[in-house]
XYZ file of C-alpha atoms in Angstrom:
320
model
C 0.200 0.329 -0.322
C 1.226 3.729 -1.278
C 0.596 6.982 -0.821
C -1.028 6.751 -4.581
C -3.569 4.482 -3.887
C -4.702 5.943 -1.194
C -4.912 8.827 -2.495
C -6.764 7.284 -5.471
C -9.020 5.254 -3.205
C -10.205 8.608 -1.596
C -11.078 10.010 -4.725
C -13.000 7.243 -6.091
C -15.349 6.584 -2.165
C -16.021 11.147 -2.792
C -16.885 10.909 -6.175
C -18.645 7.859 -6.347
C -17.649 6.978 -9.572
C -14.554 5.265 -11.590
C -14.977 7.666 -14.305
C -14.907 10.713 -12.268
C -12.023 10.006 -9.986
C -9.777 8.715 -13.319
C -10.295 11.776 -14.941
C -9.698 14.119 -12.113
C -6.475 12.194 -11.272
C -5.431 12.420 -15.341
C -4.917 8.747 -14.636
C -6.544 5.809 -16.972
C -9.070 3.774 -15.854
C -7.726 0.573 -16.081
C -4.716 1.652 -14.471
C -6.777 2.952 -11.797
C -9.005 -0.143 -11.547
C -6.006 -2.308 -11.239
C -4.628 -0.220 -8.131
C -8.105 -0.824 -6.247
C -7.702 -4.418 -6.910
C -4.106 -4.467 -5.706
C -5.648 -2.542 -2.577
C -8.607 -4.221 -1.599
C -6.558 -7.656 -2.128
C -3.654 -5.963 0.164
C -5.914 -5.538 3.067
C -8.587 -8.715 1.790
C -11.449 -6.104 2.106
C -14.007 -5.130 -0.421
C -13.526 -1.639 -0.266
C -16.611 -0.742 -2.848
C -19.942 -1.979 -3.989
C -20.461 -1.554 -7.686
C -24.047 -0.523 -8.630
C -25.196 1.134 -12.379
C -24.923 4.713 -11.265
C -21.296 4.295 -9.774
C -19.967 2.856 -6.492
C -21.036 3.004 -3.116
C -18.124 2.178 -0.038
C -18.769 -0.944 1.438
C -18.447 -0.834 5.803
C -15.267 -1.420 6.028
C -14.643 0.845 3.301
C -16.186 3.844 5.285
C -13.791 3.213 8.598
C -10.805 2.444 5.965
C -11.584 6.532 4.288
C -11.929 7.888 7.789
C -8.591 7.003 7.839
C -7.146 7.867 5.197
C -8.438 10.965 4.504
C -6.619 11.479 8.082
C -3.117 10.394 6.678
C -3.045 12.705 2.894
C -3.903 15.335 5.059
C -0.935 14.598 7.739
C 1.366 14.048 4.279
C -0.015 17.218 2.449
C 0.237 19.598 5.700
C 4.243 18.088 6.327
C 5.057 18.014 2.800
C 3.688 22.420 2.804
C 5.218 22.679 6.377
C 8.790 21.712 5.564
C 9.256 23.543 1.801
C 6.981 26.594 2.947
C 10.713 28.047 4.384
C 12.084 32.136 4.404
C 10.518 33.644 1.570
C 8.028 31.358 0.478
C 6.321 32.069 3.832
C 5.798 35.501 2.861
C 2.424 36.367 1.985
C 2.624 36.022 -1.805
C 1.390 34.410 -4.778
C -1.857 33.316 -6.777
C -5.006 32.676 -4.139
C -8.407 31.248 -6.769
C -11.610 31.835 -5.054
C -14.987 30.564 -6.117
C -17.579 32.634 -5.954
C -21.486 31.940 -7.280
C -22.915 34.562 -9.617
C -22.959 37.810 -8.982
C -19.631 37.429 -7.315
C -20.517 40.524 -5.811
C -22.304 40.172 -3.056
C -19.901 38.096 -1.551
C -16.196 40.140 -2.670
C -16.453 43.967 -3.976
C -13.271 45.913 -5.135
C -12.847 46.121 -1.089
C -11.408 43.657 -0.728
C -9.405 43.444 -3.544
C -8.362 46.723 -2.395
C -7.224 45.670 0.850
C -5.644 42.399 0.063
C -3.155 44.736 -2.681
C -2.189 47.355 0.428
C -1.937 45.026 2.483
C -0.280 42.209 0.859
C 1.571 43.665 -2.365
C 2.889 40.591 -3.523
C -0.686 38.636 -3.135
C -2.946 38.016 -6.308
C -6.068 36.905 -6.058
C -7.917 35.974 -8.950
C -12.480 35.656 -9.024
C -14.077 32.963 -11.183
C -18.076 32.218 -11.032
C -20.386 29.693 -11.709
C -22.743 27.687 -9.939
C -21.918 25.384 -7.108
C -21.560 22.162 -8.752
C -18.939 23.986 -11.134
C -17.109 25.514 -7.897
C -17.262 22.083 -6.154
C -15.450 20.346 -8.584
C -12.961 22.714 -9.506
C -12.095 22.725 -5.925
C -11.321 18.953 -6.181
C -9.045 19.434 -9.512
C -7.165 22.351 -7.471
C -8.513 24.658 -9.828
C -9.446 26.966 -7.294
C -7.802 27.416 -3.304
C -11.245 28.669 -2.055
C -15.325 28.642 -3.030
C -18.584 30.013 -1.828
C -20.801 27.437 -1.927
C -24.179 26.673 -0.552
C -25.969 23.761 1.904
C -24.912 21.924 4.577
C -23.863 18.890 3.294
C -20.286 19.103 2.537
C -18.374 16.280 0.648
C -15.992 14.962 3.393
C -12.651 15.843 1.045
C -13.920 19.497 1.496
C -14.077 22.019 5.091
C -17.074 24.111 5.291
C -16.838 26.845 7.405
C -20.473 28.343 7.433
C -21.060 31.714 7.130
C -24.494 32.803 7.369
C -27.814 31.556 6.467
C -29.681 33.296 3.358
C -33.505 33.266 2.886
C -34.455 33.129 -0.527
C -37.117 34.249 -2.123
C -39.701 33.700 -5.490
C -38.611 36.108 -8.225
C -41.493 36.814 -11.258
C -41.954 39.139 -13.121
C -43.502 43.037 -11.592
C -47.460 43.351 -12.396
C -50.376 44.536 -11.149
C -51.408 41.362 -9.542
C -47.704 40.110 -8.500
C -46.992 43.631 -7.423
C -50.148 43.334 -4.479
C -49.193 40.307 -3.020
C -47.046 40.508 0.311
C -45.306 36.784 -0.331
C -46.059 33.187 -1.865
C -47.160 30.151 -0.316
C -44.583 27.178 -0.631
C -47.460 25.044 -2.277
C -48.424 27.288 -4.685
C -45.174 27.230 -6.266
C -46.356 24.300 -8.418
C -49.101 27.001 -10.019
C -46.340 28.384 -12.634
C -42.994 27.157 -14.190
C -40.088 26.896 -11.748
C -37.074 28.059 -13.421
C -34.097 26.484 -11.864
C -30.360 24.999 -12.644
C -30.207 21.724 -13.508
C -29.361 19.357 -10.663
C -27.295 18.521 -8.938
C -28.117 21.702 -7.933
C -29.244 22.953 -3.701
C -32.265 24.478 -5.380
C -33.462 21.379 -7.200
C -33.823 19.858 -3.791
C -35.136 22.359 -1.329
C -38.474 22.183 -4.323
C -37.634 18.431 -3.958
C -38.483 18.371 -0.201
C -41.606 20.429 -0.263
C -43.037 17.750 -1.921
C -44.750 19.965 -4.823
C -47.696 17.107 -6.580
C -46.714 18.550 -10.131
C -44.414 21.730 -11.537
C -43.153 22.262 -14.488
C -39.283 23.128 -14.590
C -37.606 25.787 -17.081
C -33.863 24.613 -16.614
C -31.263 27.416 -16.918
C -27.811 27.662 -15.887
C -27.430 30.744 -15.749
C -28.895 33.259 -12.669
C -28.867 35.966 -14.653
C -30.977 34.244 -17.540
C -33.085 33.030 -14.998
C -33.970 36.721 -13.794
C -34.864 37.735 -17.498
C -37.061 34.998 -18.082
C -38.634 35.633 -14.763
C -39.032 39.610 -15.862
C -40.759 38.801 -19.282
C -43.187 36.233 -17.559
C -42.194 33.275 -18.503
C -42.196 31.849 -14.843
C -40.920 32.098 -11.128
C -36.988 31.354 -10.047
C -36.116 30.776 -6.528
C -33.034 33.218 -5.154
C -31.680 35.321 -2.567
C -32.953 38.965 -3.254
C -29.448 39.936 -3.584
C -28.749 38.281 -6.580
C -31.683 39.888 -8.452
C -30.906 43.244 -6.609
C -30.711 45.628 -9.390
C -33.970 44.238 -11.313
C -35.961 45.160 -8.365
C -34.546 48.121 -7.553
C -35.668 48.973 -11.462
C -39.320 47.570 -10.675
C -39.125 45.237 -13.884
C -39.085 42.205 -11.033
C -40.934 41.692 -7.561
C -39.341 38.951 -5.034
C -41.673 37.909 -2.585
C -40.827 35.814 0.843
C -41.824 32.154 0.662
C -43.841 30.498 3.924
C -44.811 27.637 4.842
C -42.036 26.389 5.463
C -39.757 29.656 4.788
C -37.069 27.988 2.344
C -32.889 29.283 3.067
C -29.781 28.138 2.271
C -26.553 28.108 4.734
C -23.603 29.730 2.751
C -19.776 28.705 3.447
C -16.899 29.088 2.241
C -14.822 26.266 1.186
C -11.689 24.482 0.396
C -9.654 21.202 0.368
C -9.677 18.820 3.084
C -6.326 17.025 1.769
C -3.995 20.436 0.951
C -3.372 22.515 3.602
C -3.809 26.457 2.575
C -1.115 28.289 1.716
C -0.828 31.722 4.304
C -2.265 33.950 1.175
C -5.098 32.346 0.865
C -5.314 32.069 4.341
C -5.294 35.717 4.680
C -8.077 36.163 1.541
C -10.417 33.216 3.771
C -10.204 35.820 6.694
C -10.726 39.000 3.810
C -13.948 37.546 2.492
C -15.214 36.393 6.592
C -14.993 40.247 7.284
C -16.574 41.752 4.176
C -19.430 39.395 4.591
C -19.785 39.976 8.124
C -19.725 43.973 7.891
C -22.650 43.388 4.932
C -24.613 41.739 6.944
C -24.217 43.938 10.692
C -24.544 46.854 8.494
C -27.736 46.015 7.048
C -26.556 45.456 3.375
C -27.062 42.243 3.164
C -31.025 41.976 4.397
C -31.548 38.741 3.165
C -28.349 37.641 5.151
C -28.342 36.003 8.924
C -24.486 35.652 10.366
C -23.659 31.890 11.736
C -22.764 31.782 15.430
C -20.110 28.776 16.193
C -22.094 25.618 16.789
C -25.673 27.203 15.256
C -25.120 25.580 11.507
C -28.058 24.493 9.247
C -28.669 20.735 8.791
C -31.594 21.432 6.412
C -32.234 24.135 3.575
C -36.278 24.776 5.652
C -37.371 26.861 7.780
C -40.029 26.667 10.399
C -43.041 28.346 9.415
C -42.858 32.215 11.030
């Protein structure tokens, strides 16, 4: 058993797929399968159960995964600590951050200016995308940090919950919609819903409502989701901040959802098996401070800061 086998096993277990793990690790699938076969033979254990959609861990595999993740994390930390000597310990280099659209909710020019002023050798790159894509970029190492929604963070990622964000029903501004104060969750089935493709937490939240019949228009662009809602093609579910400009312009209305209310947890995430650089830790701290300032100042009206130990376990809140 070697470190390569451990790393391969951890990625297969997390991604639940030999094919996806092979793509992430840049290894051919036959070579990856051979590594796992040799590992199972050495351990005299069955680690995976194959099925039509991928693989699942056996009971022995679950216990082995927990140990392997710790070993891999310790190894990466050891390598990081002894490679980062002298000038390399300075706050410098490139930090890549993934943000959901619109990115300005989570990072503004103010953050970049603060980073440049205090750490001239630090460069920050932002990438905007949907959560599923940001998740994959984190796992592949293309990103150092990413803002993700929901509380079910993959085991290969470390999650720092920041706030809970309320979701609203966004639709065209008409005489009828302007007179409403809220939308009952069950009434969402009376209009086409404009939502991202699976997997996405918005789809999970709508599934949890157990609506009898609902038409879904699948769109993987926040701006297009809002535009389709504006022209009357349906209703989209997003935080009010995502459509702030359209709401202020009077193009759409954003109504609270009740019975139950809908919300999601917002977290800053990073890899559990790759130690954060000094620069990444600086950017992480700057992001947390900026988000907290927006909420406490009232600029982020739909956000509620999370105190340690009060993380969400579900995306549904009780009705007020």
